[in-house]
Amino acid sequence: MQDPNNIREDLDLFNQIADLFLQDELDSPVANYINPENLLKDLDLSLHDNPSVEEEFKKNLKKLILSTPKSSSKLFFNQLFGGRHSKGVLGDLLAVMLNNSMATYKIAGPQVAVEKEIIKKVCDIIGYSNNASGTFPTGGSMSNFMSMVIARDTKKSQIIEKGFKHDFVAYSSEISHYSISKNASFCGLGKGNVRYIQCNEFGQMDVDCLENQIKSDLQEGLIPFYINATSGTTVLCAFDNIEDISKVSKKYDIWLHVDGAFGGSVLFSNKYFHLLKGVENSDSFCFNAHKTLGVPLSTSVLVVNEGSALEKSFSNKASYLYQTHDNNYNLGQTSFECGRRNNALKFWVLWKAIGTNGLKKMVEHEFDLAHHAREYINNNKDYTLYSFKDSLSICFNYKNYEPMDLCKKLYENNVLMVGHGNFNDKCFVRLVTINSQNTKQDIDNFFCLLEKFSKDFDSQIKKIN
Ligand code: ABU
């Protein structure tokens, strides 16, 4: 191989591979399934003492890229992200070239203002105070984690120095994201000190049950410190009633976090903002631009209504790092990581290019797609619908096909990628309309492929008894 460190040549190679990949994504929207046991047989991933021969290196790299699941294709409905907006990709590629860390103004310069502008705009839209602040954690789980830590430290600031006694309790709905449980462990609370509050028939936290549980915990001498409301639960995309929950949180002086990782981007739509009604009364809020806005993974925004609380929990002295400027510009003083990737630029490039109206159109189009999918199901007697309106998740079963087996076989036979979920003892296929590049025809095509596959492979797919 000639000089292996040649950025211009490698950018040319990048363009070649990206071209191939984009064409392949259209020609074969689902990558050929490779059984994990065959990975090392099908792909040369082995590492050696000597450099690769250049042609072999390129061939192997291309093959690896084309064999990887295609999360931006029109047939990827498996996770709560999908599709790509070219402006988001442009911003992310530029962030890679810049390779700043967001810790200090000295390292990141104007990128600090890029991040702060997004945070300020989001705080203004959701009605937070002038003291609000925020950061870009590595994802929704980290946003939720940071909010729990801030809530803990706000309740008893001695914890920052002296550690934690186990008399605190947190509250979240029984169908909230699994990060709440993990975060309880990470922040010293313990998984056993999260109260999972039951939901109503629409998957929303039952606010009376929440209050009763808080009263009972207070009687036991425990200290309620954190309520997590979810705006877009992971499976059903149900939106908790933030307004009613915030009344409870105020009454008992408990931090209210809104996990809007999935559905929080409705903040950009006047039509759907009502799903966040009351968010201005929360203490912290997060949403993931990588989930519904086509920005590359990961782009999570956490905002805190009283910004000083964020700084109190996450600032630390480090004379080797903070050598110029104040905490207002040294964003490491409000983040979890030390070296922190620039995840704001890709979102800023998109937002700058298409405006808030462009973001609104993306979100509203995704709700239109969801409505279209629900209508298809409601008009077809072979389907049973399990989810509700004002949601980006369409949960259903088709005929008597067992949903877990159906999803697995669709995947293993390279037909399409979709997952399954549960609610109230029912298991179902979960179709998510989070790719704003998809059209109604793409949703029709999803059902068409699923029906054709079920017919052709009928005898091989398990049935619900
Ligand atoms: N961060 C939650 C995403 C998991 C899912 O797609 O179901």
Coordinates of C-alpha atoms and ligand atoms in Angstrom, one line a residue:
M1 CA 0.0 0.0 0.0
Q2 CA 1.2 3.6 -0.8
D3 CA 1.2 6.1 2.1
P4 CA -1.8 4.8 4.0
N5 CA -2.4 8.2 5.6
N6 CA -3.5 10.4 2.7
I7 CA -6.7 12.3 3.5
R8 CA -7.5 13.4 0.0
E9 CA -7.2 9.9 -1.4
D10 CA -9.3 8.5 1.4
L11 CA -12.0 11.1 0.9
D12 CA -12.1 10.0 -2.8
L13 CA -12.4 6.4 -1.6
F14 CA -15.1 7.5 0.8
N15 CA -17.0 9.1 -2.1
Q16 CA -16.7 5.9 -4.2
I17 CA -17.9 3.7 -1.3
A18 CA -20.7 6.2 -0.5
D19 CA -21.9 6.1 -4.1
L20 CA -21.9 2.3 -4.2
F21 CA -23.7 2.2 -0.9
L22 CA -26.4 4.7 -1.9
Q23 CA -27.1 2.7 -5.1
D24 CA -27.1 -0.6 -3.2
E25 CA -29.5 0.9 -0.7
L26 CA -32.0 1.5 -3.6
D27 CA -31.3 -1.8 -5.3
S28 CA -31.3 -4.0 -2.2
P29 CA -32.9 -2.0 0.7
V30 CA -32.3 -4.9 3.1
A31 CA -28.8 -6.2 3.4
N32 CA -28.4 -10.0 3.0
Y33 CA -28.7 -11.6 6.4
I34 CA -25.5 -13.2 7.7
N35 CA -25.7 -15.6 10.5
P36 CA -23.3 -14.4 13.2
E37 CA -21.5 -17.7 13.1
N38 CA -20.7 -17.1 9.4
L39 CA -19.5 -13.5 9.8
L40 CA -15.8 -14.4 9.8
K41 CA -16.3 -16.8 6.9
D42 CA -18.1 -14.3 4.7
L43 CA -16.0 -11.2 5.5
D44 CA -12.3 -10.8 5.9
L45 CA -12.2 -9.0 9.2
S46 CA -8.9 -10.4 10.4
L47 CA -6.1 -8.1 11.6
H48 CA -2.5 -8.8 10.8
D49 CA 1.1 -7.5 11.6
N50 CA 1.6 -6.3 8.0
P51 CA -0.3 -3.8 6.0
S52 CA -3.1 -5.0 3.6
V53 CA -2.5 -5.1 -0.1
E54 CA -4.3 -1.9 -1.3
E55 CA -6.8 -3.6 -3.7
E56 CA -7.6 -6.2 -1.1
F57 CA -8.1 -3.5 1.5
K58 CA -10.5 -1.6 -0.7
K59 CA -12.4 -4.7 -1.7
N60 CA -12.8 -5.8 1.9
L61 CA -13.9 -2.4 3.1
K62 CA -16.6 -2.1 0.4
K63 CA -17.8 -5.6 1.1
L64 CA -18.1 -4.8 4.8
I65 CA -20.1 -1.6 4.2
L66 CA -22.5 -3.3 1.7
S67 CA -23.0 -6.2 4.1
T68 CA -24.1 -4.0 7.0
P69 CA -27.8 -3.5 7.8
K70 CA -29.2 -0.5 5.9
S71 CA -30.8 1.6 8.6
S72 CA -31.6 4.5 6.2
S73 CA -33.4 2.4 3.5
K74 CA -37.1 2.5 2.8
L75 CA -37.6 -0.9 4.3
F76 CA -36.0 -0.3 7.7
F77 CA -38.7 0.1 10.4
N78 CA -36.9 -1.8 13.1
Q79 CA -35.8 0.9 15.5
L80 CA -36.8 4.4 16.5
F81 CA -34.5 6.0 13.9
G82 CA -34.4 5.7 10.2
G83 CA -33.8 7.6 7.0
R84 CA -31.3 10.3 6.6
H85 CA -31.4 14.0 5.8
S86 CA -28.5 14.9 3.5
K87 CA -27.9 18.2 5.5
G88 CA -27.6 16.2 8.7
V89 CA -25.0 14.0 7.0
L90 CA -23.2 17.0 5.7
G91 CA -23.0 18.5 9.1
D92 CA -21.8 15.3 10.7
L93 CA -19.1 14.7 8.1
L94 CA -17.8 18.3 8.7
A95 CA -17.8 17.6 12.4
V96 CA -15.6 14.6 11.7
M97 CA -13.2 16.7 9.7
L98 CA -13.1 19.4 12.4
N99 CA -12.7 16.8 15.2
N100 CA -13.3 19.4 18.0
S101 CA -14.1 18.4 21.5
M102 CA -17.0 20.4 22.9
A103 CA -15.3 20.7 26.4
T104 CA -13.9 24.3 26.0
Y105 CA -14.2 27.4 23.9
K106 CA -10.5 27.2 23.3
I107 CA -10.9 23.8 21.5
A108 CA -14.3 24.3 19.9
G109 CA -14.5 28.1 19.2
P110 CA -17.8 29.0 17.3
Q111 CA -19.0 25.4 17.6
V112 CA -19.8 26.3 21.2
A113 CA -22.2 29.0 19.9
V114 CA -23.7 26.4 17.5
E115 CA -24.6 24.2 20.4
K116 CA -25.9 27.1 22.6
E117 CA -28.1 28.4 19.8
I118 CA -29.9 25.1 19.5
I119 CA -30.4 24.8 23.2
K120 CA -31.7 28.4 23.4
K121 CA -34.2 27.9 20.6
V122 CA -35.5 24.6 22.1
C123 CA -35.8 26.3 25.5
D124 CA -37.7 29.2 24.0
I125 CA -40.1 26.9 22.0
I126 CA -41.0 24.8 25.0
G127 CA -41.4 27.8 27.3
Y128 CA -38.4 27.4 29.7
S129 CA -37.0 30.3 31.8
N130 CA -34.3 32.7 30.8
N131 CA -32.0 30.8 33.2
A132 CA -32.4 27.5 31.2
S133 CA -29.4 25.7 29.9
G134 CA -28.6 22.4 28.3
T135 CA -26.2 20.0 26.7
F136 CA -25.9 17.3 24.0
P137 CA -25.6 14.0 25.8
T138 CA -24.7 10.9 23.8
G139 CA -28.3 9.7 23.5
G140 CA -31.7 9.5 25.2
S141 CA -30.4 7.1 27.9
M142 CA -27.6 9.5 28.9
S143 CA -30.0 12.5 28.8
N144 CA -32.3 10.6 31.2
F145 CA -29.3 9.7 33.4
M146 CA -28.1 13.2 33.6
S147 CA -31.6 14.4 34.6
M148 CA -31.8 11.8 37.4
V149 CA -28.4 12.9 38.7
I150 CA -29.4 16.6 38.7
A151 CA -32.7 15.8 40.4
R152 CA -30.8 13.8 43.1
D153 CA -28.3 16.6 43.7
T154 CA -31.1 19.2 43.7
K155 CA -32.9 17.4 46.4
K156 CA -29.8 17.0 48.6
S157 CA -26.7 18.8 47.4
Q158 CA -24.5 17.1 50.0
I159 CA -24.8 13.9 47.9
I160 CA -22.3 15.4 45.4
E161 CA -19.5 15.2 48.0
K162 CA -20.8 12.6 50.5
G163 CA -22.6 10.0 48.5
F164 CA -26.1 8.6 48.6
K165 CA -28.3 7.0 51.3
H166 CA -31.0 4.7 50.1
D167 CA -34.1 6.6 51.1
F168 CA -34.8 8.3 47.8
V169 CA -37.4 7.0 45.4
A170 CA -38.1 7.7 41.7
Y171 CA -41.2 7.3 39.6
S172 CA -41.8 6.3 36.0
S173 CA -44.5 4.6 34.1
E174 CA -44.4 0.8 33.8
I175 CA -43.8 1.1 30.1
S176 CA -41.1 3.8 30.2
H177 CA -37.7 3.3 28.6
Y178 CA -35.3 0.8 30.2
S179 CA -32.7 3.5 30.8
I180 CA -34.7 4.7 33.9
S181 CA -34.0 1.4 35.6
K182 CA -30.3 1.3 34.5
N183 CA -29.8 4.9 35.5
A184 CA -31.2 4.2 38.9
S185 CA -28.4 1.7 39.3
F186 CA -25.7 3.9 37.9
C187 CA -26.5 7.0 40.0
G188 CA -26.6 5.0 43.2
L189 CA -30.3 4.9 43.7
G190 CA -30.7 1.2 43.0
K191 CA -33.1 -0.3 40.5
G192 CA -35.3 -1.4 43.4
N193 CA -36.1 2.2 44.3
V194 CA -37.9 3.0 41.1
R195 CA -41.7 2.8 41.4
Y196 CA -43.2 1.7 38.1
I197 CA -46.6 3.3 37.9
Q198 CA -49.3 1.6 36.1
C199 CA -50.7 2.9 32.9
N200 CA -54.2 3.5 31.6
E201 CA -55.6 1.7 28.5
F202 CA -53.8 4.2 26.2
G203 CA -50.3 3.5 27.7
Q204 CA -50.2 6.8 29.7
M205 CA -49.0 6.9 33.3
D206 CA -52.0 6.8 35.7
V207 CA -51.6 10.1 37.6
D208 CA -53.8 9.1 40.5
C209 CA -51.7 6.0 41.0
L210 CA -48.6 8.1 40.9
E211 CA -49.9 10.4 43.6
N212 CA -51.1 7.5 45.8
Q213 CA -47.6 5.9 45.5
I214 CA -45.9 9.1 46.5
K215 CA -48.2 9.5 49.5
S216 CA -47.5 6.0 50.6
D217 CA -43.7 6.5 50.2
L218 CA -43.8 9.7 52.2
Q219 CA -45.6 7.9 55.0
E220 CA -42.8 5.3 55.0
G221 CA -40.3 8.2 55.5
L222 CA -38.9 7.9 52.0
I223 CA -37.9 10.9 49.9
P224 CA -39.5 11.1 46.4
F225 CA -37.1 13.1 44.2
Y226 CA -37.7 12.3 40.6
I227 CA -40.6 11.7 38.3
N228 CA -40.0 10.7 34.7
A229 CA -42.8 11.4 32.3
T230 CA -42.5 10.0 28.8
S231 CA -43.4 11.8 25.6
G232 CA -43.5 8.9 23.2
T233 CA -43.1 5.6 25.0
T234 CA -40.8 3.2 23.3
V235 CA -43.4 0.7 22.1
L236 CA -46.7 2.5 21.8
C237 CA -45.4 6.1 21.4
A238 CA -47.9 7.1 24.1
F239 CA -47.6 10.6 25.5
D240 CA -48.0 10.9 29.3
N241 CA -50.1 13.8 30.6
I242 CA -47.3 16.2 31.5
E243 CA -49.7 18.9 32.7
D244 CA -51.4 16.7 35.4
I245 CA -48.1 15.0 36.3
S246 CA -46.5 18.5 36.8
K247 CA -49.2 19.4 39.3
V248 CA -48.2 16.4 41.4
S249 CA -44.5 17.1 41.0
K250 CA -45.0 20.7 42.2
K251 CA -47.2 19.7 45.1
Y252 CA -44.6 17.3 46.4
D253 CA -41.5 19.2 45.3
I254 CA -40.2 16.5 43.1
W255 CA -38.1 17.0 40.0
L256 CA -40.0 16.4 36.8
H257 CA -38.1 15.1 33.8
V258 CA -39.8 14.6 30.4
D259 CA -38.2 11.9 28.4
G260 CA -39.1 13.0 24.9
A261 CA -36.4 11.0 23.2
F262 CA -38.9 9.4 20.8
G263 CA -41.8 11.9 20.5
G264 CA -40.3 15.2 21.9
S265 CA -39.7 16.5 18.4
V266 CA -43.4 17.4 18.2
L267 CA -42.1 20.6 19.8
F268 CA -41.6 21.8 16.2
S269 CA -45.2 21.3 15.2
N270 CA -48.1 23.6 16.3
K271 CA -50.4 20.8 15.3
Y272 CA -48.9 18.2 17.7
F273 CA -47.4 20.5 20.4
H274 CA -50.4 19.7 22.5
L275 CA -48.9 16.3 23.2
L276 CA -46.3 18.1 25.3
K277 CA -48.9 20.3 27.0
G278 CA -47.4 21.4 30.4
V279 CA -43.8 20.8 29.4
E280 CA -42.9 24.4 30.5
N281 CA -43.7 23.2 34.0
S282 CA -41.1 20.4 33.9
D283 CA -37.6 20.7 35.2
S284 CA -35.8 19.0 32.4
F285 CA -36.7 17.7 28.9
C286 CA -34.9 15.7 26.3
F287 CA -35.5 14.7 22.7
N288 CA -33.5 12.9 20.0
A289 CA -33.1 14.6 16.7
H290 CA -31.7 11.3 15.4
K291 CA -35.0 9.6 16.0
T292 CA -37.5 11.6 13.8
L293 CA -35.5 14.3 12.1
G294 CA -33.1 12.2 10.0
V295 CA -30.0 13.5 11.7
P296 CA -27.3 10.8 12.1
L297 CA -26.9 9.0 15.4
S298 CA -26.7 10.3 18.0
T299 CA -28.2 13.7 18.4
S300 CA -29.8 14.0 21.8
V301 CA -30.7 17.4 23.3
L302 CA -31.2 17.8 27.1
V303 CA -32.5 21.1 28.5
V304 CA -32.8 22.0 32.1
N305 CA -35.2 24.8 33.2
E306 CA -32.9 26.1 35.9
G307 CA -29.5 25.9 34.2
S308 CA -27.4 26.3 37.4
A309 CA -28.6 22.9 38.5
L310 CA -27.0 21.3 35.5
E311 CA -23.7 23.1 36.2
K312 CA -23.9 22.2 39.9
S313 CA -24.1 18.5 39.1
F314 CA -21.6 18.3 36.2
S315 CA -18.9 20.8 36.8
N316 CA -15.6 19.9 38.2
K317 CA -12.2 21.6 38.5
A318 CA -9.6 20.5 35.9
S319 CA -6.8 22.9 35.5
Y320 CA -5.3 20.9 32.6
L321 CA -8.5 21.5 30.7
Y322 CA -10.1 24.8 31.7
Q323 CA -7.4 27.4 30.9
T324 CA -9.4 30.2 29.2
H325 CA -12.9 31.6 29.3
D326 CA -15.7 31.0 31.8
N327 CA -18.1 28.2 32.4
N328 CA -20.6 29.8 30.1
Y329 CA -18.4 29.0 27.1
N330 CA -16.6 25.9 28.5
L331 CA -19.3 23.4 27.8
G332 CA -17.4 20.6 29.6
Q333 CA -18.6 22.2 32.8
T334 CA -22.2 21.1 31.9
S335 CA -21.6 17.7 30.3
F336 CA -20.9 14.2 31.4
E337 CA -18.0 13.5 29.1
C338 CA -14.6 15.2 29.0
G339 CA -13.7 14.7 25.3
R340 CA -17.2 15.2 23.8
R341 CA -18.0 14.8 20.1
N342 CA -19.6 17.7 18.3
N343 CA -23.2 16.4 17.9
A344 CA -24.7 19.8 17.6
L345 CA -23.3 20.8 14.2
K346 CA -25.2 18.2 12.1
F347 CA -28.5 19.3 13.7
W348 CA -27.6 23.0 13.3
V349 CA -26.7 22.5 9.6
L350 CA -30.1 20.8 9.0
W351 CA -32.0 23.4 11.0
K352 CA -30.2 26.3 9.3
A353 CA -30.9 24.8 5.9
I354 CA -34.6 24.0 6.2
G355 CA -35.7 26.3 9.0
T356 CA -38.1 25.4 11.8
N357 CA -40.8 25.1 9.2
G358 CA -38.9 22.3 7.5
L359 CA -38.5 20.5 10.8
K360 CA -42.3 20.9 11.4
K361 CA -43.1 19.4 8.0
M362 CA -40.9 16.4 8.7
V363 CA -42.7 15.7 12.0
E364 CA -46.2 16.3 10.6
H365 CA -45.5 14.1 7.6
E366 CA -44.5 11.2 9.9
F367 CA -47.8 11.6 11.8
D368 CA -49.6 11.5 8.4
L369 CA -47.8 8.3 7.5
A370 CA -48.8 6.8 10.8
H371 CA -52.4 7.8 10.2
H372 CA -52.3 6.2 6.7
A373 CA -50.9 3.0 8.2
R374 CA -53.6 2.9 10.9
E375 CA -56.3 3.5 8.2
Y376 CA -54.9 0.6 6.2
I377 CA -55.1 -1.7 9.2
N378 CA -58.6 -0.5 10.2
N379 CA -59.9 -1.1 6.7
N380 CA -58.5 -4.6 6.5
K381 CA -60.2 -7.4 8.5
D382 CA -57.0 -9.5 8.5
Y383 CA -55.3 -7.0 10.9
T384 CA -55.8 -6.2 14.5
L385 CA -54.6 -2.8 15.7
Y386 CA -53.2 -2.4 19.3
S387 CA -52.1 1.3 19.3
F388 CA -53.8 4.6 19.2
K389 CA -54.0 7.9 17.3
D390 CA -51.5 10.7 17.8
S391 CA -48.7 8.3 17.8
L392 CA -45.8 7.3 15.5
S393 CA -46.0 3.6 16.4
I394 CA -48.5 1.4 14.7
C395 CA -48.8 -1.8 16.6
F396 CA -50.7 -4.7 14.9
N397 CA -51.0 -8.3 14.3
Y398 CA -51.7 -9.9 10.9
K399 CA -54.0 -12.8 10.7
N400 CA -52.9 -15.4 13.3
Y401 CA -49.1 -15.1 12.6
E402 CA -47.0 -15.1 15.7
P403 CA -45.4 -11.5 15.6
M404 CA -42.0 -12.5 17.0
D405 CA -41.6 -15.3 14.5
L406 CA -42.9 -13.2 11.6
C407 CA -40.5 -10.3 12.3
K408 CA -37.6 -12.7 12.6
K409 CA -38.4 -14.5 9.4
L410 CA -38.9 -11.2 7.5
Y411 CA -35.4 -10.3 8.7
E412 CA -33.7 -13.5 8.0
N413 CA -35.2 -13.7 4.5
N414 CA -34.1 -10.2 3.6
V415 CA -37.7 -8.9 3.1
L416 CA -37.8 -6.0 5.5
M417 CA -36.7 -5.0 9.0
V418 CA -39.4 -4.4 11.6
G419 CA -39.6 -5.3 15.3
H420 CA -42.2 -6.4 17.8
G421 CA -43.4 -5.1 21.2
N422 CA -45.7 -5.8 24.1
F423 CA -48.5 -4.0 25.9
N424 CA -51.0 -5.5 28.4
D425 CA -49.9 -9.1 27.7
K426 CA -50.4 -8.7 24.0
C427 CA -47.4 -9.1 21.6
F428 CA -47.6 -7.4 18.2
V429 CA -45.6 -6.1 15.3
R430 CA -44.4 -2.5 15.9
L431 CA -44.2 -0.4 12.7
V432 CA -42.7 3.0 13.3
T433 CA -43.1 5.9 10.9
I434 CA -40.0 7.8 11.8
N435 CA -38.5 8.2 8.3
S436 CA -39.8 11.4 6.9
Q437 CA -38.4 10.4 3.4
N438 CA -40.9 7.6 3.2
T439 CA -44.2 8.1 1.3
K440 CA -47.6 6.6 1.7
Q441 CA -46.7 4.3 -1.1
D442 CA -43.7 3.1 0.9
I443 CA -46.1 2.3 3.8
D444 CA -48.4 0.4 1.4
N445 CA -45.4 -1.4 0.1
F446 CA -44.5 -2.5 3.7
F447 CA -47.9 -4.1 4.1
C448 CA -47.8 -5.6 0.6
L449 CA -44.4 -7.3 1.3
L450 CA -45.5 -8.5 4.7
E451 CA -48.7 -10.0 3.2
K452 CA -46.9 -11.6 0.3
F453 CA -44.2 -13.1 2.5
S454 CA -46.8 -14.5 5.0
K455 CA -48.6 -16.1 2.1
D456 CA -45.5 -17.6 0.5
F457 CA -44.0 -18.8 3.7
D458 CA -47.3 -19.6 5.5
S459 CA -46.3 -23.1 6.6
Q460 CA -43.0 -21.9 8.0
I461 CA -44.3 -19.1 10.2
K462 CA -45.6 -19.9 13.7
K463 CA -49.2 -19.2 14.5
I464 CA -50.8 -17.7 17.6
N465 CA -52.9 -20.4 19.3
Ligands
ABU1 N1 -33.7 4.2 22.5 C1 -34.8 3.4 22.4 C2 -34.9 2.8 21.1 C3 -35.3 1.4 21.2 C4 -36.3 0.9 20.1 O1 -36.1 1.3 18.9 O2 -37.2 0.3 20.4

